[in-house]
XYZ file of C-alpha atoms in Angstrom:
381
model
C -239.509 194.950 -148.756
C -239.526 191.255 -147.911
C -236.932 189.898 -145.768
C -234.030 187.651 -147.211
C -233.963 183.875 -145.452
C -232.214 183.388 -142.857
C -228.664 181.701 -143.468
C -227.890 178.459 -143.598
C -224.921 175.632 -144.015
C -224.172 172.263 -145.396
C -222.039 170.711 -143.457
C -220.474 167.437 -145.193
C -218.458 164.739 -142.896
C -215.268 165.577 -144.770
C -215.554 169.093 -143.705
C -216.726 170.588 -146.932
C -218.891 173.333 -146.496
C -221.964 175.015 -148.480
C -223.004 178.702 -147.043
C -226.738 179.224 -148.464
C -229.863 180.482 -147.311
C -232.755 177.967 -145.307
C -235.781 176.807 -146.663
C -238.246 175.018 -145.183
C -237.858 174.587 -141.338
C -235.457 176.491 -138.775
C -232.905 174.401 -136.728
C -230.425 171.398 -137.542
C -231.296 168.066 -139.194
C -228.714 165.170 -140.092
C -228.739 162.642 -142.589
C -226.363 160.569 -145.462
C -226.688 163.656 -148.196
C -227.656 161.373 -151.478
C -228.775 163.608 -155.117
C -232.092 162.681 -157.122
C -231.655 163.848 -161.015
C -235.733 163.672 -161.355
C -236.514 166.597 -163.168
C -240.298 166.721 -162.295
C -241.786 165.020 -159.244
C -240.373 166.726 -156.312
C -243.810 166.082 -154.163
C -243.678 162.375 -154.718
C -239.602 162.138 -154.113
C -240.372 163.641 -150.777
C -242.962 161.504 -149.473
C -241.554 158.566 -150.628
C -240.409 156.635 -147.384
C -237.579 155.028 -149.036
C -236.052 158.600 -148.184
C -235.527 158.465 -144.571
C -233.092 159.076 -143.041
C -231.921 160.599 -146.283
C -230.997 164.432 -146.974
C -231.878 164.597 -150.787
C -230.536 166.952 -153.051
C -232.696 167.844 -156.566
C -229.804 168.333 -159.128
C -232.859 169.888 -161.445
C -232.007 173.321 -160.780
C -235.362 175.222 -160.283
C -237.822 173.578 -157.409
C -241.162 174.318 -156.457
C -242.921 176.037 -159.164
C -246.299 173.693 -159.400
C -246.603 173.889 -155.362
C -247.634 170.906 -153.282
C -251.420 169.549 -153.608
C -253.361 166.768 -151.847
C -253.222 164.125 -154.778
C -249.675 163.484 -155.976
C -248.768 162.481 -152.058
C -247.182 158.653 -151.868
C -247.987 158.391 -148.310
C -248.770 160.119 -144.806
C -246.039 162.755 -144.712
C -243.089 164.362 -145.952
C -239.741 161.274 -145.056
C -236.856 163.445 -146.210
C -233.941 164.268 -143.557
C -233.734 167.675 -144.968
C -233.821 169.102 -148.757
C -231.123 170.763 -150.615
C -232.157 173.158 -153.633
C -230.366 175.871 -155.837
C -233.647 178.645 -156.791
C -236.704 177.607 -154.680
C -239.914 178.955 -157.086
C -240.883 182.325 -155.571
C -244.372 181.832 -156.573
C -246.341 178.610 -157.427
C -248.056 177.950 -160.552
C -250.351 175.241 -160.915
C -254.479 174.945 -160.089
C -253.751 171.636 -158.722
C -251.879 173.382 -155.671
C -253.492 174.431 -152.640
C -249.704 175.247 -150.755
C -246.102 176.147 -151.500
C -243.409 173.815 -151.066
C -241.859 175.760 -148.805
C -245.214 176.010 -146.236
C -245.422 172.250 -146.392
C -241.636 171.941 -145.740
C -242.098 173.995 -142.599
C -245.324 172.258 -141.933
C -243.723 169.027 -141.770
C -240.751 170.727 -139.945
C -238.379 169.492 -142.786
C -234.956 171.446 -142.676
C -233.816 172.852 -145.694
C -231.162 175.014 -147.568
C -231.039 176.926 -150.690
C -228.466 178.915 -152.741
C -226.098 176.758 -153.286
C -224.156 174.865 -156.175
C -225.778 171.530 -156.172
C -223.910 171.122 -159.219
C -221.003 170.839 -157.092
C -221.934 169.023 -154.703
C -223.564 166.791 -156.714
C -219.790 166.511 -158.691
C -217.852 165.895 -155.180
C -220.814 162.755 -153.886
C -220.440 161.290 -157.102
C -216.572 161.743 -156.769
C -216.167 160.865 -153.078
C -219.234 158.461 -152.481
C -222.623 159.641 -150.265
C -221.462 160.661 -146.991
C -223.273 161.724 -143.784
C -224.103 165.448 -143.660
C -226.203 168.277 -141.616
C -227.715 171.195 -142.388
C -227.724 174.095 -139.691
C -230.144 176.891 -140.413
C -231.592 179.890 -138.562
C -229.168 180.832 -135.060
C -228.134 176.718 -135.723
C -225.625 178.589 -138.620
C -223.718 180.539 -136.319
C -222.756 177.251 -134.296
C -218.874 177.084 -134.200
C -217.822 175.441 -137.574
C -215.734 172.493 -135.670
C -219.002 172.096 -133.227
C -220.786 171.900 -136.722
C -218.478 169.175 -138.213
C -218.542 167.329 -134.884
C -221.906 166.963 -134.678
C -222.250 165.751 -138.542
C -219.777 162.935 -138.004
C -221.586 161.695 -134.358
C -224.724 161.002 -136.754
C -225.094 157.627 -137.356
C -224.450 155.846 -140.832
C -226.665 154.360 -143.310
C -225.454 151.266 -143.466
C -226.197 148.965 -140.332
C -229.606 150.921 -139.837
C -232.813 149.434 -140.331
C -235.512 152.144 -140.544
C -238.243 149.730 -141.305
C -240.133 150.732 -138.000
C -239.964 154.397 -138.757
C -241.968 154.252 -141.644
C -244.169 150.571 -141.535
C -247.801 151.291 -141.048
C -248.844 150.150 -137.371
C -251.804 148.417 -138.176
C -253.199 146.510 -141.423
C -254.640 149.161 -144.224
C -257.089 147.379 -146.657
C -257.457 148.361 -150.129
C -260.391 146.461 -151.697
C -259.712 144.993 -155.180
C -260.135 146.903 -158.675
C -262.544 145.029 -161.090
C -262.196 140.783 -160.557
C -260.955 139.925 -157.654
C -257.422 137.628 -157.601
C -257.329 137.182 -153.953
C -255.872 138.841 -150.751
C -252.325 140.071 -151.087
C -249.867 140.488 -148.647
C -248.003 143.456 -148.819
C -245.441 144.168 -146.181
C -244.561 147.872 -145.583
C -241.177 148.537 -145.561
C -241.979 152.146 -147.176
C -244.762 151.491 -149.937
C -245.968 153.688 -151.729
C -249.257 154.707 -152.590
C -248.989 154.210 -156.435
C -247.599 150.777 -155.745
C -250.993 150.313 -153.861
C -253.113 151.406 -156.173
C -251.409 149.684 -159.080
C -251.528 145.818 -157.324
C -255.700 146.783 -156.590
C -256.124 147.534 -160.048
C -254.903 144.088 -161.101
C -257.476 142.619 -159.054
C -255.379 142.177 -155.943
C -257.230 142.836 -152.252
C -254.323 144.619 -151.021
C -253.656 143.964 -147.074
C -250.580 146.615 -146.389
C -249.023 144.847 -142.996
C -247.185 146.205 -140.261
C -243.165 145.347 -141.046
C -243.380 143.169 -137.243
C -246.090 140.841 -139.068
C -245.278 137.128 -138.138
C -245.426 134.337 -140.168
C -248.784 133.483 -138.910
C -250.038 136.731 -139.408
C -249.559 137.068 -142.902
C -251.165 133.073 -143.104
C -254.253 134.415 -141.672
C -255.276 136.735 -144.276
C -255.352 133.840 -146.304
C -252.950 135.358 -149.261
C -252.578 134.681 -152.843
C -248.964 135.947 -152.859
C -246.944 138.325 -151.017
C -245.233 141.533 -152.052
C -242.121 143.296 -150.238
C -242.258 147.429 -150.879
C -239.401 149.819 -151.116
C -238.327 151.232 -147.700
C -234.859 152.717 -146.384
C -232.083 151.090 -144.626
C -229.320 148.566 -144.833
C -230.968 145.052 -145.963
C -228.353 143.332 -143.771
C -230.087 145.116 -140.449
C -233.520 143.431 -141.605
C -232.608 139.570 -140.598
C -236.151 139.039 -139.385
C -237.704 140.440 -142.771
C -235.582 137.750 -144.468
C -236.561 135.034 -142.415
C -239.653 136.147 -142.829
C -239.665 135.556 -146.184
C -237.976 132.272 -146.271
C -241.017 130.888 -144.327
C -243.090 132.677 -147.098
C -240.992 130.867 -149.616
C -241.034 127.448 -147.852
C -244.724 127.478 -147.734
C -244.665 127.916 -151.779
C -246.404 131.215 -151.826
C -245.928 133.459 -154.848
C -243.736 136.406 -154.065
C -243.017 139.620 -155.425
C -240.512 142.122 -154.508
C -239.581 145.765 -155.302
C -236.037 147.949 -154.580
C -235.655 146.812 -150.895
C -237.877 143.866 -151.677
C -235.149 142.797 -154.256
C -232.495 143.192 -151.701
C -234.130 141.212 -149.096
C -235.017 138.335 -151.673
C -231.260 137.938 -152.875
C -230.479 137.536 -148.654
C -233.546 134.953 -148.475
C -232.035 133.367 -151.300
C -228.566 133.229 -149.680
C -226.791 136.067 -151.384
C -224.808 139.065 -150.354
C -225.544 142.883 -150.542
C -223.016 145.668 -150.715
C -223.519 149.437 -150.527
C -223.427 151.612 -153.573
C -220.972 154.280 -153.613
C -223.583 156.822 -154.327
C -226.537 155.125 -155.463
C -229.301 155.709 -158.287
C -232.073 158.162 -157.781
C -233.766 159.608 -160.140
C -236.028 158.655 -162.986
C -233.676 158.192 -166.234
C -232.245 154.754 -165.228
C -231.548 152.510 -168.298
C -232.157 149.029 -167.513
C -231.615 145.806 -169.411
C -234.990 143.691 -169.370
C -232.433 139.739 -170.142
C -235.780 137.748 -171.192
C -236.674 140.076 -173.589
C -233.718 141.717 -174.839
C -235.844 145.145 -173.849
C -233.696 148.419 -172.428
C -236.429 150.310 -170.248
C -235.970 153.915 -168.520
C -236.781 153.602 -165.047
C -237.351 154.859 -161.622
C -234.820 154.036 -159.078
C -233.936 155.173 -155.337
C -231.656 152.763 -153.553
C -228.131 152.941 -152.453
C -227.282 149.075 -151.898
C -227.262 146.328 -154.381
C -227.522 142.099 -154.526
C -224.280 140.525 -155.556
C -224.856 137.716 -157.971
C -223.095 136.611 -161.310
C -224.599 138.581 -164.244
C -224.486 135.489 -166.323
C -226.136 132.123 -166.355
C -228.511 130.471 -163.554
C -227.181 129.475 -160.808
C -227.589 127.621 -157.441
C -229.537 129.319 -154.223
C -227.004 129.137 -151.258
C -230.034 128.267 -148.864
C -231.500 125.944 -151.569
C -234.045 127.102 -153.367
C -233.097 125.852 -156.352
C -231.407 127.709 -159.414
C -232.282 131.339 -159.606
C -230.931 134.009 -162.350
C -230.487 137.889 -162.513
C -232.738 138.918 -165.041
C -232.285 142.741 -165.082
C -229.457 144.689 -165.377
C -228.300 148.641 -165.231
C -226.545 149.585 -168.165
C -224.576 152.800 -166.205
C -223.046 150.213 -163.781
C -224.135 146.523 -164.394
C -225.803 146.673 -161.299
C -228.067 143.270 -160.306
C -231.689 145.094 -161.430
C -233.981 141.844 -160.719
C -233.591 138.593 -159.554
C -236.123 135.412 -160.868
C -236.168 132.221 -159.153
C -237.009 129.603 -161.813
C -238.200 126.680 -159.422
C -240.049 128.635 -156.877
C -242.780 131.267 -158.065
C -240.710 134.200 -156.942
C -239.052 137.070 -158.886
C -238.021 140.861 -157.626
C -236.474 144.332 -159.237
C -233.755 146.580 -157.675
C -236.273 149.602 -159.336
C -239.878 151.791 -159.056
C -242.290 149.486 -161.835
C -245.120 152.349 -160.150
C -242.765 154.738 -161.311
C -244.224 158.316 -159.786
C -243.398 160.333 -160.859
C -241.291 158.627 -163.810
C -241.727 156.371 -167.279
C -244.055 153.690 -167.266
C -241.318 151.539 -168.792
C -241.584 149.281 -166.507
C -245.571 148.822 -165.083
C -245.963 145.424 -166.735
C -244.262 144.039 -164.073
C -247.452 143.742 -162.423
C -249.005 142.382 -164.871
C -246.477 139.716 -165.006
C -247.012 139.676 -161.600
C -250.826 138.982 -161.468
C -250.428 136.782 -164.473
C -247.473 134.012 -162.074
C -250.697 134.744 -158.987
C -252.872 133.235 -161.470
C -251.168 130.593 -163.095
C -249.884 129.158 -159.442
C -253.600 128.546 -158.636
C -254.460 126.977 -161.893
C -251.703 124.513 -161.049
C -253.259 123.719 -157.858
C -255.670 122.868 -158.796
């Protein structure tokens, strides 16, 4: 007979509790507890670094059924605080697999807990707003229940934190160009992903993935075409020196390109505000309004804090960069989705355009991308 888990408890900062069973790693982890309604795509959602710091819940009921497999990784390891499922697959079912989810969870010493309504709990974040959380597995779930809620509320919050060095590669990665080449691109890692990688090489870009410390002078010396800010976790008003950053990237007139916390940091170059989302959008069902071309696309999204800027009209850059206008936006929330600068090559989206897993709604955007690269260096020449 094989042994039942060994219990397990949410813990949220408002003192609900979830009794379950643990999956994945023994012991305690803490995190802000945010869901992700992706119904496929568990492998990339967890080694996506935009997720640190982060304890994800899957409101798709049944996880883990086509194991985990050396392909569909988006970087060097699992980023997740801990995991939150209802039924965990008891068996995995796919010839892509060569483990379970639950032997790379415990692998990657990822703390987990199944068994319970994520319906719920999904219901009372959406109701009450992410909040922090820990989950307390193994002899960590007979811990006192007020030692349990005290230690959940000593974790630190998500916004203030900048996580950028957590997850930034520490030295420059080099992926050579797809086909003709563009030129050398710029890419600062604040999280990237792999597919977003692979997708910029394939439109002819020499990708040069930098270290999120990268100076100025550093990124000059690759000699770049353009520059690209990834995804990545964190607060955007605790990365001040990635937006100055960027301002000397848009002072020297270089093409620019920016992605979820690329967006974020672009509207702060640009002198706007952010604000944090009461509980965010993750998932991979987000309908978005495309303003140039009238265009609703289903996208990819994992952020939880937005750029504040007037859905209508063009307006004036604070820190003068002439007039710049939102040019997507969500249709759940009429949340800012993109920003485009119109006198300065620069232009960003609050969403996934690589999309894994997720629609390819959006993957154009590098093609409009590559196609602003190109036309800057035909005008100057």
């Amino acid at each position: 007979m094989t042994a039942l888990p060994e219990p397990a408890v949410l813990v949220l900062e408002d003192g609900t509790r979830h009794v379950g069973r643990a999956y994945g790693a023994l012991g305690t982890t803490l995190g802000e507890v945010v869901f992700a309604t992706g119904m496929s795509g568990y492998q990339e959602t967890l080694t996506d670094p935009s997720y640190a710091g982060q304890i994800v819940l899957q409101t798709a009921p049944h996880i883990g059924n086509t194991g985990m497999n050396d392909e569909d990784t988006e970087s060097r390891r699992i980023w997740v605080a801990g995991y939150i499922v209802r039924d965990p697959s008891r068996v995995v079912s796919n010839w892509r697999a060569n483990a379970s989810l639950d032997e790379v969870l415990v692998q990657d010493a990822i703390v987990g807990i199944s068994g319970i309504d994520t319906r719920s709990v999904t219901r009372h974040i959406r109701a009450a707003g992410s909040m922090r959380g820990g989950i307390f597995s193994g002899d960590a779930a007979k811990t006192d229940a007020d030692e349990q809620l005290r230690i959940v509320r000593e974790a630190p919050q998500m916004a203030g934190r900048n996580l950028s060095a957590e997850v930034s590669v520490e030295a420059t990665e080099v992926t050579p160009a797809v086909g003709e080449k563009v030129g050398n691109l710029a890419v600062l890692d604040l999280g990237v992903k792999q597919a977003t990688i692979d997708n910029l090489a394939a439109r002819g870009f020499e990708v040069h993935v930098l270290p999120q410390d990268v100076t100025i002078d550093g990124i000059r010396a690759i000699e770049p075409v353009a520059v690209f800010y990834s995804n990545g976790p964190g607060d955007p008003a605790a990365s001040g020196d990635h937006v100055e950053l960027l301002r000397a990237v848009l002072d020297d007139g270089l093409p620019f390109f920016g992605i979820c916390f690329g967006n974020q940091l672009l509207g702060r170059a640009l002198g706007l505000g952010t604000y944090k989302l009461p509980f965010g959008h993750r998932g991979i069902n987000q309908p978005v309004l495309d303003k140039s071309t009238g265009r609703v696309e289903i996208t990819a999204h994992n952020h939880g804090f937005a750029v504040d800027a007037p859905l209508e009209g063009s307006f004036d850059s604070p820190n003068g960069y002439g007039k710049v206008e939102v040019s997507h936006v969500g249709l759940n929330d009429n949340v800012v989705e993109g920003l485009r600068a119109l006198d300065i090559p620069a232009f960003s989206v609050q969403y996934h355009p690589e999309a894994a897993a997720g629609p390819h709604d959006a993957n154009y955007l590098f093609d409009r991308f590559r196609d602003m690269v190109v036309d800057t260096q035909k005008d100057a020449k």
